[in-house]
Short mmCIF file of C-alpha atoms and ligand atoms in Angstrom, two decimals:
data_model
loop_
_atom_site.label_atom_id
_atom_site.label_comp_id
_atom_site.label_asym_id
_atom_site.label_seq_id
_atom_site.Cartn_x
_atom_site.Cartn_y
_atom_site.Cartn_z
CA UNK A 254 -17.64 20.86 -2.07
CA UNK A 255 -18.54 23.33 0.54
CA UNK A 256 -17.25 21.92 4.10
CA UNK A 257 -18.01 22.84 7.88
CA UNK A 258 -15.06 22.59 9.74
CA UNK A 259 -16.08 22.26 13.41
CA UNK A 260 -13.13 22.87 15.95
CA UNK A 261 -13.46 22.00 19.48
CA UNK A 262 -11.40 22.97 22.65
CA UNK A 263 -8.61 20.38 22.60
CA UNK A 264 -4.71 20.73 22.06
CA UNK A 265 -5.02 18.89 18.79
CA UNK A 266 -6.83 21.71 17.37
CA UNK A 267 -3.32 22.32 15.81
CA UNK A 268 -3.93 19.59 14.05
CA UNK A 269 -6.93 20.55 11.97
CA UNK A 270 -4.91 23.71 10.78
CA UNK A 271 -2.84 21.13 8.86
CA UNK A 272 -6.67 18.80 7.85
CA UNK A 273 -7.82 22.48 7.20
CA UNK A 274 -4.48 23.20 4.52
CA UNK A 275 -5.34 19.43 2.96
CA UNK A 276 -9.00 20.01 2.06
CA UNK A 277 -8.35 23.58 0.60
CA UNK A 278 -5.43 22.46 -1.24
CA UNK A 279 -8.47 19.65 -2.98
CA UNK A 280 -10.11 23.03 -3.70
CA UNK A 281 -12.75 22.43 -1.39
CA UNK A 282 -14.62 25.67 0.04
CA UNK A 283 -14.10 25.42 3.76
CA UNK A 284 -15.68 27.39 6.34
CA UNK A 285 -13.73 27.25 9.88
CA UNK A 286 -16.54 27.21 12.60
CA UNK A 287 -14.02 26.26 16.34
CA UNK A 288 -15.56 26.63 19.40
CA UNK A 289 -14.62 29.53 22.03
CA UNK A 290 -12.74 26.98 23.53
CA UNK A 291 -10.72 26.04 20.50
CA UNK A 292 -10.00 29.60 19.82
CA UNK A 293 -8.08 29.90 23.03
CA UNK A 294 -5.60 27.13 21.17
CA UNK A 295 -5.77 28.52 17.92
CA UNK A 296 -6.56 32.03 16.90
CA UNK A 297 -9.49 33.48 14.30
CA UNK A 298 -6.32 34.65 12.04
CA UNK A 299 -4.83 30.99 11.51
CA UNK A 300 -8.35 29.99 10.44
CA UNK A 301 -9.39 32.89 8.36
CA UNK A 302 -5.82 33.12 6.50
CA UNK A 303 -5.56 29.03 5.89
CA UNK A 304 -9.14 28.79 4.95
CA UNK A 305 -9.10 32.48 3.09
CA UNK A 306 -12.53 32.74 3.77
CA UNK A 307 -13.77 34.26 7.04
CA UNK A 308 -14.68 32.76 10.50
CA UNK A 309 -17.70 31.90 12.03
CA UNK A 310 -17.02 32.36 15.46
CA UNK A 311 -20.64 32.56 17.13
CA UNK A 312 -24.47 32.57 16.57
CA UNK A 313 -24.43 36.62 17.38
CA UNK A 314 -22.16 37.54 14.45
CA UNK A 315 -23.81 38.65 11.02
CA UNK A 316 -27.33 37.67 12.57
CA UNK A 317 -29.23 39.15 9.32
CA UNK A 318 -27.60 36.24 7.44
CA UNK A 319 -28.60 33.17 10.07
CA UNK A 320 -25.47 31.45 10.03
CA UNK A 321 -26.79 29.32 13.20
CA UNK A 322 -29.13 27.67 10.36
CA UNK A 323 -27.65 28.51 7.21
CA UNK A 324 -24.15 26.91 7.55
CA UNK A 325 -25.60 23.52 8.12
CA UNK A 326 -27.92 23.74 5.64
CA UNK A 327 -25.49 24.57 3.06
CA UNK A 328 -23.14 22.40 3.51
CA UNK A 329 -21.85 19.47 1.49
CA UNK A 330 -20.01 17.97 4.58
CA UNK A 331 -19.56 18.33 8.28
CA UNK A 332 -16.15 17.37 10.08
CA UNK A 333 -15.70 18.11 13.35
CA UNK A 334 -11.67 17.64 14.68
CA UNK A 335 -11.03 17.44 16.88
CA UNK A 336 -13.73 16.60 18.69
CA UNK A 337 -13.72 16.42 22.05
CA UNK A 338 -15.58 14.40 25.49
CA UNK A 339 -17.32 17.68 25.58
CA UNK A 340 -18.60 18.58 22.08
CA UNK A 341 -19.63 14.45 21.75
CA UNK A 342 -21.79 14.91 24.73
CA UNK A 343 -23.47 18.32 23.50
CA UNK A 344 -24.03 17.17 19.84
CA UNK A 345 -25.37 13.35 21.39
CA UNK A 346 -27.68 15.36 23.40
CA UNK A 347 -28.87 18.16 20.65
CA UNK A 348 -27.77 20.83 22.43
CA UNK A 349 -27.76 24.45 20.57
CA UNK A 350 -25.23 26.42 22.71
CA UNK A 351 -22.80 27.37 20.11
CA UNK A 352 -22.43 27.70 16.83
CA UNK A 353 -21.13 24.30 16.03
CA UNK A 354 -23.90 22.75 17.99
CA UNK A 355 -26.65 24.73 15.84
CA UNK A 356 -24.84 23.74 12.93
CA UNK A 357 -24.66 20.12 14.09
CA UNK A 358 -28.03 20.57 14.36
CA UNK A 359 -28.73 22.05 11.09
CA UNK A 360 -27.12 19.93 8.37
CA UNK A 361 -28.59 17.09 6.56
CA UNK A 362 -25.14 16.33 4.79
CA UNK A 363 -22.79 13.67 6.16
CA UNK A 364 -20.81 14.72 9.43
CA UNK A 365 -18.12 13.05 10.78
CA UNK A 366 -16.03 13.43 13.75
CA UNK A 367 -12.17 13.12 14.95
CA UNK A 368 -12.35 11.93 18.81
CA UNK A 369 -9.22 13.50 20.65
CA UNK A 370 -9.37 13.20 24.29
CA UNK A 371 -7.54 11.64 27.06
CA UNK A 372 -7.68 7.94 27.37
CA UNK A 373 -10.06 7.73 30.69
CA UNK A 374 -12.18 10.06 28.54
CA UNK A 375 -12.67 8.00 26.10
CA UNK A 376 -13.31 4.95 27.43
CA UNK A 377 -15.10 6.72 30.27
CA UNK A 378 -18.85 4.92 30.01
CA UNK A 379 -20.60 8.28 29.53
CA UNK A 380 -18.47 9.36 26.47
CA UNK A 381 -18.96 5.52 24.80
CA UNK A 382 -22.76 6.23 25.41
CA UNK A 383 -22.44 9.08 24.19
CA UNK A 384 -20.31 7.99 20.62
CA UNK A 385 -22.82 5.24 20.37
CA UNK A 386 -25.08 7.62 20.08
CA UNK A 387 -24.06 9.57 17.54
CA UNK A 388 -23.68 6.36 15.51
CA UNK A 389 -27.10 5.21 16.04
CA UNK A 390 -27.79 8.66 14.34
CA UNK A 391 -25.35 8.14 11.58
CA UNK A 392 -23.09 10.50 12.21
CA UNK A 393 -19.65 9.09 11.65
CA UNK A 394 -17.17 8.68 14.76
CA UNK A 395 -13.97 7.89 14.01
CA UNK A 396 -11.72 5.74 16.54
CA UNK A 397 -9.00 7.81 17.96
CA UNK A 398 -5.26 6.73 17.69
CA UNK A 399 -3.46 5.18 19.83
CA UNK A 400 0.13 6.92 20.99
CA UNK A 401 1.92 10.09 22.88
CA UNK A 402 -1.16 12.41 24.59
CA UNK A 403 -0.80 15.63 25.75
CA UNK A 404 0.70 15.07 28.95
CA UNK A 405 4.23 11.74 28.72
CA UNK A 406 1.00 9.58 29.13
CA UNK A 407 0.41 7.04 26.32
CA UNK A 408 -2.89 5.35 24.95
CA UNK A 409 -5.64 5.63 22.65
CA UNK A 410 -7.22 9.08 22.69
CA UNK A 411 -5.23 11.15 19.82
CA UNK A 412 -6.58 13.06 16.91
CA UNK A 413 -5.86 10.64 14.03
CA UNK A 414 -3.76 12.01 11.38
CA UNK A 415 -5.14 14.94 9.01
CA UNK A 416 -4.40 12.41 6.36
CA UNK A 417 -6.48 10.05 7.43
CA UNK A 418 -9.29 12.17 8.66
CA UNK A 419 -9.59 13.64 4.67
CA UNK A 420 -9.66 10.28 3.75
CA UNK A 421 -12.20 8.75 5.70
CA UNK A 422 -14.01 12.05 4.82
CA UNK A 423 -13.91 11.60 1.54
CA UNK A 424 -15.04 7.72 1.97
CA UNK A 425 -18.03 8.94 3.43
CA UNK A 426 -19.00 12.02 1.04
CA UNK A 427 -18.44 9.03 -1.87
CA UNK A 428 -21.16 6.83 0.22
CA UNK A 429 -18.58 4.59 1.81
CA UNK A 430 -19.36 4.66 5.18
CA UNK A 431 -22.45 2.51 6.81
CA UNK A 432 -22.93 5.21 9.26
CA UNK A 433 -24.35 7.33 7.61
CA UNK A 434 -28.33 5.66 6.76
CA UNK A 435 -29.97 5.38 9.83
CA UNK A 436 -32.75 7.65 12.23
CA UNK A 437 -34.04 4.99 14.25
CA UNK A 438 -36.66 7.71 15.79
CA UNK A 439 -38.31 7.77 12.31
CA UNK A 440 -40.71 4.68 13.47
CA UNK A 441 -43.02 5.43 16.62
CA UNK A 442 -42.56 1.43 17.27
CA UNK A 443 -38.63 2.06 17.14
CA UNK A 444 -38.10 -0.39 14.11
CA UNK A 445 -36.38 0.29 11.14
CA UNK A 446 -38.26 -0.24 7.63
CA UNK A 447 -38.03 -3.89 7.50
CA UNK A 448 -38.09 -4.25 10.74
CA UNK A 449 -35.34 -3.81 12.33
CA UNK A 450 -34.60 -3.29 15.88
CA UNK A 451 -32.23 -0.45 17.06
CA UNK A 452 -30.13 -2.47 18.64
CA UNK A 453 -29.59 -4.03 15.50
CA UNK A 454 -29.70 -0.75 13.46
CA UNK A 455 -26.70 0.33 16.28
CA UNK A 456 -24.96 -3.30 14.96
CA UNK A 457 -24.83 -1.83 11.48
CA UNK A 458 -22.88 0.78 12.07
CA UNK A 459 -20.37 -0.85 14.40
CA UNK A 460 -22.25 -0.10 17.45
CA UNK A 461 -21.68 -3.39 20.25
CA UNK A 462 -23.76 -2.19 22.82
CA UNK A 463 -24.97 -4.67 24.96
CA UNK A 464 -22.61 -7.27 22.80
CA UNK A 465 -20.42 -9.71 24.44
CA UNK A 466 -17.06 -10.63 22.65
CA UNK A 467 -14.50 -12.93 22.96
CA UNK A 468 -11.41 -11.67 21.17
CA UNK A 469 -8.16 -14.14 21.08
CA UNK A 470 -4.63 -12.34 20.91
CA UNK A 471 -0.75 -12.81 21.06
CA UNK A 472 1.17 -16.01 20.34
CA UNK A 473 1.18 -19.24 21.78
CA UNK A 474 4.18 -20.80 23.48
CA UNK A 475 4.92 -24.81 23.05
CA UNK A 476 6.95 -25.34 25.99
CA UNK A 477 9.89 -27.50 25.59
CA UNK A 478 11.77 -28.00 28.76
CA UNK A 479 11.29 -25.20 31.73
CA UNK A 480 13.03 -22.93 30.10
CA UNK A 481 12.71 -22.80 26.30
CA UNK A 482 9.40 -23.23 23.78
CA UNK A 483 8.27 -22.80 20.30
CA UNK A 484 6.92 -19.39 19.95
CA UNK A 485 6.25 -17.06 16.98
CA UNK A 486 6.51 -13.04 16.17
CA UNK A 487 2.69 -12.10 17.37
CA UNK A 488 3.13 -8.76 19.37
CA UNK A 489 -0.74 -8.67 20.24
CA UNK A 490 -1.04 -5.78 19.09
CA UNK A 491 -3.95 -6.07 16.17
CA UNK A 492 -6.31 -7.86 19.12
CA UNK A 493 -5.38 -5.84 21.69
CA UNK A 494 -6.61 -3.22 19.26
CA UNK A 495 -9.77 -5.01 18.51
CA UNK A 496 -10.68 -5.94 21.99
CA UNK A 497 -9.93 -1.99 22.91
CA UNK A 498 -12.03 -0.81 19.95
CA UNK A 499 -15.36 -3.39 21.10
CA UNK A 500 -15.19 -2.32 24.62
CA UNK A 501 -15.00 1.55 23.44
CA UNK A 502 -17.92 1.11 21.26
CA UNK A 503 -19.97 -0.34 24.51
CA UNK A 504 -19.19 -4.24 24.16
CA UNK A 505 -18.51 -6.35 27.30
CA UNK A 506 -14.87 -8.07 26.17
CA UNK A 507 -12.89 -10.98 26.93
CA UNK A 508 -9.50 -11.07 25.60
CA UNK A 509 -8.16 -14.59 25.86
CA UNK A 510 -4.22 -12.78 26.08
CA UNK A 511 -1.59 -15.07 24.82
CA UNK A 512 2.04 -13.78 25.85
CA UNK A 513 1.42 -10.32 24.69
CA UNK A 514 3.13 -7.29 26.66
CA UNK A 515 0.80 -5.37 26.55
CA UNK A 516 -1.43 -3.33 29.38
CA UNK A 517 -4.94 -4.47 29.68
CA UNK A 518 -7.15 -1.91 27.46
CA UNK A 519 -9.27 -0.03 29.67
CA UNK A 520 -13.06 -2.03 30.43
CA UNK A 521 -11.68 -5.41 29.55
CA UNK A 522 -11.48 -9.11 31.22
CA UNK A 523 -8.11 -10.14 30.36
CA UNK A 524 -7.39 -13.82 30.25
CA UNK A 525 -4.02 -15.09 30.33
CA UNK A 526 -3.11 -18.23 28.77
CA UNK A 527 0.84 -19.79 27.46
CA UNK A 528 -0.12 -22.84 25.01
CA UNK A 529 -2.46 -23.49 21.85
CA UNK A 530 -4.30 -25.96 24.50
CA UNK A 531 -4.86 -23.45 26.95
CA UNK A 532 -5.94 -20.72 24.60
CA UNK A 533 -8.48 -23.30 23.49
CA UNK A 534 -9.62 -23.68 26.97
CA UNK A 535 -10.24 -20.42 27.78
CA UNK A 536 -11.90 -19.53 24.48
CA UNK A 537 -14.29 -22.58 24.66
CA UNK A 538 -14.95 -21.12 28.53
CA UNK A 539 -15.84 -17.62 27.26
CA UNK A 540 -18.00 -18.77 24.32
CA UNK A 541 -21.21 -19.42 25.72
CA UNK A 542 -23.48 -16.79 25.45
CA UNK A 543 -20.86 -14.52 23.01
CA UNK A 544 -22.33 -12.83 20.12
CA UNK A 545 -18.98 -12.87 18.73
CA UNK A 546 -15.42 -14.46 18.52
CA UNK A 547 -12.45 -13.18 16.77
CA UNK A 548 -9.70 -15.21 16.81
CA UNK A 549 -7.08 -12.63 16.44
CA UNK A 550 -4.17 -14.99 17.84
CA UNK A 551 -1.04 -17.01 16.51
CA UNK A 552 -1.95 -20.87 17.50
CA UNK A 553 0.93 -22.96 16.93
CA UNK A 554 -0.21 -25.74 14.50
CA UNK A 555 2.29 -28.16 16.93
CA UNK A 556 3.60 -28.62 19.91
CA UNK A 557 7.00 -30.97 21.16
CA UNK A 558 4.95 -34.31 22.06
CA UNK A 559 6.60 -34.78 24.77
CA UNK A 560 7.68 -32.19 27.59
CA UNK A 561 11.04 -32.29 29.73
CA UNK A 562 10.75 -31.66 32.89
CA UNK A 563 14.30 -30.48 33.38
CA UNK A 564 16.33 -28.75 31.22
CA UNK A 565 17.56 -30.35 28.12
CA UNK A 566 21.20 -30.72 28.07
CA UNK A 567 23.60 -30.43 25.26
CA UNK A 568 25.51 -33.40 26.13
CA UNK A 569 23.62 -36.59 28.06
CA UNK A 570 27.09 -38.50 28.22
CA UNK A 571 30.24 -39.50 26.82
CA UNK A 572 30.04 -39.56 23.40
CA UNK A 573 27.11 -37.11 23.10
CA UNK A 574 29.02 -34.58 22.25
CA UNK A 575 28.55 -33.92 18.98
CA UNK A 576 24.51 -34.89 19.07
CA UNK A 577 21.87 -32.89 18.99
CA UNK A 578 18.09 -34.03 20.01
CA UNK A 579 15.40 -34.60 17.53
CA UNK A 580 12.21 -32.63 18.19
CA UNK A 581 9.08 -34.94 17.70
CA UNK A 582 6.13 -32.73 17.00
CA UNK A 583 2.37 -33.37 17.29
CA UNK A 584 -0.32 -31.41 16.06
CA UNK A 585 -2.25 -28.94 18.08
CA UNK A 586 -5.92 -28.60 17.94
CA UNK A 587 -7.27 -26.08 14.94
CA UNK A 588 -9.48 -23.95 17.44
CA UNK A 589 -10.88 -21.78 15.00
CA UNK A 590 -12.64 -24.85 12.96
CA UNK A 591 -13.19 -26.46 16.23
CA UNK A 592 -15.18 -23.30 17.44
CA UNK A 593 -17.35 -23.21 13.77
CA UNK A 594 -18.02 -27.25 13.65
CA UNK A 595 -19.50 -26.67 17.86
CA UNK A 596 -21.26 -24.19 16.59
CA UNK A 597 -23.33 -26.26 14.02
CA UNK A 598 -26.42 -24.75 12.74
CA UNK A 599 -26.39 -22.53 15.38
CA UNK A 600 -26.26 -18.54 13.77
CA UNK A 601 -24.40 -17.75 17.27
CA UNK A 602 -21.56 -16.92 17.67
CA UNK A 603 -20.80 -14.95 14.85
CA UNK A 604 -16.75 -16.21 14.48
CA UNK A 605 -13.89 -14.16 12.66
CA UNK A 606 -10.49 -15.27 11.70
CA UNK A 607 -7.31 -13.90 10.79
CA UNK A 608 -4.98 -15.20 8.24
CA UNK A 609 -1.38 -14.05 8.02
CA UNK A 610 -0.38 -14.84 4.44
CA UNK A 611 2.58 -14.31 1.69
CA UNK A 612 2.02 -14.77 -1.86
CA UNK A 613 4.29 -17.39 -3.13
CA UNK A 614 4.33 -19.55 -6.61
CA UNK A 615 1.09 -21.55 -5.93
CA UNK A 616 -0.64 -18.01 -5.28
CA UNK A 617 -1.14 -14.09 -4.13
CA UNK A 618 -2.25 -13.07 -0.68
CA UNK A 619 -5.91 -13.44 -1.33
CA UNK A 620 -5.96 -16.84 -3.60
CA UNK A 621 -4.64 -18.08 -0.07
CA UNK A 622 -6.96 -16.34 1.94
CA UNK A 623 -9.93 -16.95 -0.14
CA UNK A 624 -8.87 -21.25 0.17
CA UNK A 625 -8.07 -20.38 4.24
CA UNK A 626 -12.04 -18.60 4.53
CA UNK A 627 -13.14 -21.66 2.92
CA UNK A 628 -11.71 -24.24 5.13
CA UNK A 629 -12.26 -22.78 8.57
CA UNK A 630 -15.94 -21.90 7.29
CA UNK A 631 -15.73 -18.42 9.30
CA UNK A 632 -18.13 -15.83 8.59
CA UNK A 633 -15.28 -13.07 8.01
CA UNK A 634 -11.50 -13.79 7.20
CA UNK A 635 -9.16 -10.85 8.14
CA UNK A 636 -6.46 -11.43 5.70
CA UNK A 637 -3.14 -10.04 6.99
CA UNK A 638 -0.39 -9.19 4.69
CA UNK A 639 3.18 -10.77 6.20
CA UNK A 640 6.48 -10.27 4.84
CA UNK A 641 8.15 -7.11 3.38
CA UNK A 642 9.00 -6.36 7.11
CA UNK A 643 5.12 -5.64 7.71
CA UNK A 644 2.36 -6.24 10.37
CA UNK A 645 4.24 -8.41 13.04
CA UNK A 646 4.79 -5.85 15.67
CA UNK A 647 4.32 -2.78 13.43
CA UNK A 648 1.87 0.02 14.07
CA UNK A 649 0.13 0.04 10.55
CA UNK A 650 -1.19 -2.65 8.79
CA UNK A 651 -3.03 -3.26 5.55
CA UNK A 652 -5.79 -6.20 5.66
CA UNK A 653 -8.12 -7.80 2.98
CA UNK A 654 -11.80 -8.41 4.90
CA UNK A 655 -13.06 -11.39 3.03
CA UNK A 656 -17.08 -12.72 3.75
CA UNK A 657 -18.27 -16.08 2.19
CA UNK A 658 -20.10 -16.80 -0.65
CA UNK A 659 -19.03 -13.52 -2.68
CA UNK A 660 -15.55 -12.31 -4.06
CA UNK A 661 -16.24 -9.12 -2.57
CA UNK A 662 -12.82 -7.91 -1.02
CA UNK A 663 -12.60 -4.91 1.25
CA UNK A 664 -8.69 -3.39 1.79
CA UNK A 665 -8.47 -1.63 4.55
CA UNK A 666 -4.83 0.22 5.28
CA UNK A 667 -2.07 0.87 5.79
CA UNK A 668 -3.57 1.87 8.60
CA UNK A 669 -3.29 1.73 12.74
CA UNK A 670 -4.30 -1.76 14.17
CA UNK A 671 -6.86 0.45 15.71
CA UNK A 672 -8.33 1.63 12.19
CA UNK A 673 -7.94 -2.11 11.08
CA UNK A 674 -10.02 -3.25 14.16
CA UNK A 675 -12.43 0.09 13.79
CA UNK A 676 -13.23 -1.65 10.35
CA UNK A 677 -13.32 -4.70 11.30
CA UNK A 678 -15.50 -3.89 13.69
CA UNK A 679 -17.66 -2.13 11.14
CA UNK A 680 -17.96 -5.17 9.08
CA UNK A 681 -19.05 -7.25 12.08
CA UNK A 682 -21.37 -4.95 13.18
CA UNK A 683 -23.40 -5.41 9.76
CA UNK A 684 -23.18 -9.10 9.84
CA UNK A 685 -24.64 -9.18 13.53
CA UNK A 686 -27.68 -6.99 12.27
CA UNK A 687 -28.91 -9.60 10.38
CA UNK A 688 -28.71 -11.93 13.13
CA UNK A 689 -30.05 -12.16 16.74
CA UNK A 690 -28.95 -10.86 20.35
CA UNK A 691 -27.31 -13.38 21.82
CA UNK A 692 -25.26 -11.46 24.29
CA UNK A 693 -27.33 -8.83 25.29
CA UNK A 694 -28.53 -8.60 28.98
CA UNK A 695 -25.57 -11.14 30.47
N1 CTP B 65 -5.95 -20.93 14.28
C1 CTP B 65 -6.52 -21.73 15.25
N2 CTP B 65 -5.92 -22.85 15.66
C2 CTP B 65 -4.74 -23.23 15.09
C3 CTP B 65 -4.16 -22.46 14.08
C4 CTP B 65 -4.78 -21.30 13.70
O1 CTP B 65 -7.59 -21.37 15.76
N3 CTP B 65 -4.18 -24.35 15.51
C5 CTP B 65 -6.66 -19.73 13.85
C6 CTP B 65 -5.90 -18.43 14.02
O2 CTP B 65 -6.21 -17.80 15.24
C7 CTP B 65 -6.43 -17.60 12.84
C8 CTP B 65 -6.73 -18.64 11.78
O3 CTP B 65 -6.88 -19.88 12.47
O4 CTP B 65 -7.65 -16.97 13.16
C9 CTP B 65 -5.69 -18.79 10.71
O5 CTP B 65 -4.43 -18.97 11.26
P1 CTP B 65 -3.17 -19.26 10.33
O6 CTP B 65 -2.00 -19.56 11.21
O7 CTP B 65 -3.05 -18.18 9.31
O8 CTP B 65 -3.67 -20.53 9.54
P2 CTP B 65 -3.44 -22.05 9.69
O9 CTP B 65 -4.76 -22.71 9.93
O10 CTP B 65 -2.38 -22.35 10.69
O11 CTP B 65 -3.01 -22.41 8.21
P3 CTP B 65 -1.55 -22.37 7.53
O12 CTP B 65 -0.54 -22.31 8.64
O13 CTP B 65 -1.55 -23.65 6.79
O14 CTP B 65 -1.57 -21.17 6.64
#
């Protein structure tokens, strides 16, 4: 396969020596095309001697041969990584000033691009305009990962790893990626064939401009005295991921925050809530008017019935001292059914639920899931994987998306909580094209 590999001017350009080694290694026939920028990182002789092919530098160089047109043309595949705030906002607005750009310009093969900025950057309303964009063009943008930046600073912004870059390449070379369909400006009344809207073209491909969601996250606590409750292992992490990823990709957000210690992601309301009946509240209180809510959080199915308003004691009097107290439970509310019986007929909200699930002797993973999508009657189960010392507070994940009505499974991982929710996302974003904009305008 013959592959453009577009470097821009960021620090992680050290990175795509190591993506360049990986797709030349899968005897792929890579031409190296960085920016003047990215050559101040990395020199032309790390890019001509990994790629063994020469550099194209700029649109002045060989002229007779046209590389400005011909490189796009030719190619098989476009990746550009990293790419930076800069390089998204020349390619989103066509612009031809370098070499890359023409080639951006130029090819008619898939192209898909590495984000790697700092944090503010990214979330910085010009650069999600500007990523949203691109998608609405079908150019694939991947979601950056979340860790160490340049700087000691920490957050979403860095080059994901080459690994996964040549993976998600390959995905989308082998047809596998819903970006990749879609020129909205084909239509002079901006609808796709069969009518479709761009805002809901956008939706296919994971765009949520102009979307409102209401993503749950953490664990709940079922107080028991004033000092102790019933709790479970949720770090937050997968819906802090997920309410991150929305608001990046232009969604208005509401994370209903159970306990997690996390910071707020950047551009979203953040709800704080303790128990299953407060998470409920809040959720309920967000709902109206949502296009969509993902109930990402750990709901304890009980709570003590009754709550002591001092602490409990070990010993209550002579005698006593060998006792201990007996817990009486009660059940708490199942919010996630709650929220699809409300709904009714109604195709709004669209409503997501997780399932953290073992295999055991009655079934695997996805027999349990597959019962679990049935009886909560969501329109997407994210099937989590527990156990084997994975998911609860880890980085990487592996999830099964499940949909009703078809035994269609899509595994996505291991992977970062912020690929997981970048899918899940995805998978959303085609469900909401088929339905209409509730959110929008709010
Ligand atoms: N959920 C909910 N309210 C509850 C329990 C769970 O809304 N009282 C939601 C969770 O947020 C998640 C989904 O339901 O989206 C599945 O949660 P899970 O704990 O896996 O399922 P349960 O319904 O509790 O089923 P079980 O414990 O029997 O597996």
């Amino acid at each position: 396969m013959r592959v453009v590999l577009g470097v821009s001017g960021g620090i992680a350009a050290y990175k795509a020596a190591l993506l360049l080694r990986l797709l030349t290694e899968a005897g792929h026939e890579v031409t190296v095309v960085p920016t003047a920028a990215a050559l101040r990182f990395v020199g032309e002789p790390t890019w001509a001697a990994l790629s063994g092919r020469p550099v194209a530098t700029d649109v002045w160089t060989s002229v007779h041969d046209v590389p400005h047109v011909r490189l796009g043309q030719e190619a098989d595949l476009v990746v550009v990584a990293p790419a930076t705030a800069d390089l998204l906002a020349r390619a989103a607005h066509g612009q031809a000033d370098d070499l890359l750009t023409n080639t951006l310009l130029t090819a008619r093969c898939p192209v898909l691009m590495a984000p790697a900025m700092h944090t503010e950057m990214w979330s910085h309303p010009a650069t999600r305009a500007n990523v949203a964009l691109l998608r609405e063009r079908g150019v694939s943008v991947l979601e950056p990962a979340s860790g160490r930046l340049t700087g000691a600073d920490t957050g979403p912004g860095r080059l994901p790893e080459p690994e996964e870059i040549l993976d998600a390449a390959l995905s989308l070379v082998a047809g596998e990626d819903r970006s990749s369909a879609v020129d909205t400006a084909a239509r002079p009344d901006g609808l796709e064939d069969g009518g479709v809207s761009p805002a809901e073209a956008a939706a296919a491909q994971g765009s949520l401009l102009g979307r409102h969601v209401v993503v749950s996250a953490g664990g709940t606590r079922e107080p028991l005295d004033p000092v102790r409750f019933l709790g479970n292992r949720s770090s937050g992490k997968q819906g802090y991921a997920l309410a991150e990823v929305a608001a990046a990709r232009g969604a208005r957000v509401t994370l209903v925050s159970a306990n997690a210690a996390l910071p707020a992601p950047p551009g979203v309301d953040v709800v704080g809530v303790e128990t299953a009946l407060e998470l409920q509240e809040a959720v309920r209180a967000a709902v109206p008017g949502a296009d969509v809510v993902v109930m990402a959080a750990a709901v304890a199915d009980f709570r003590p019935r009754d709550y002591q308003g001092s602490k409990i004691k070990k010993t209550h009097g002579p005698g006593q001292e060998a006792s201990a107290p007996t817990i009486e439970l009660v059940r708490n509310p199942d919010i996630l059914a709650g929220l699809v019986a409300e709904r009714g007929d109604d195709p709004a909200p669209l409503i997501v639920g997780f399932a953290a699930e073992t295999g055991d002797d009655t079934g695997d993973v996805l027999t349990h899931a597959r019962a679990k999508l049935e009886r909560k009657g969501c329109d997407l189960l994210v099937a989590n994987e527990v156990g084997r010392d994975v998911t609860f507070g880890k980085d990487d994940t592996l999830v099964h998306l499940l949909r009703p009505g078809t035994d269609e499974t899509r595994t996505v991982g291991p992977a970062t909580k912020v690929a997981v929710a970048g899918a899940v996302w995805d998978e959303v974003g085609q469900l909401l094209s088929a339905r209409p904009h509730v959110g929008a305008g709010r």
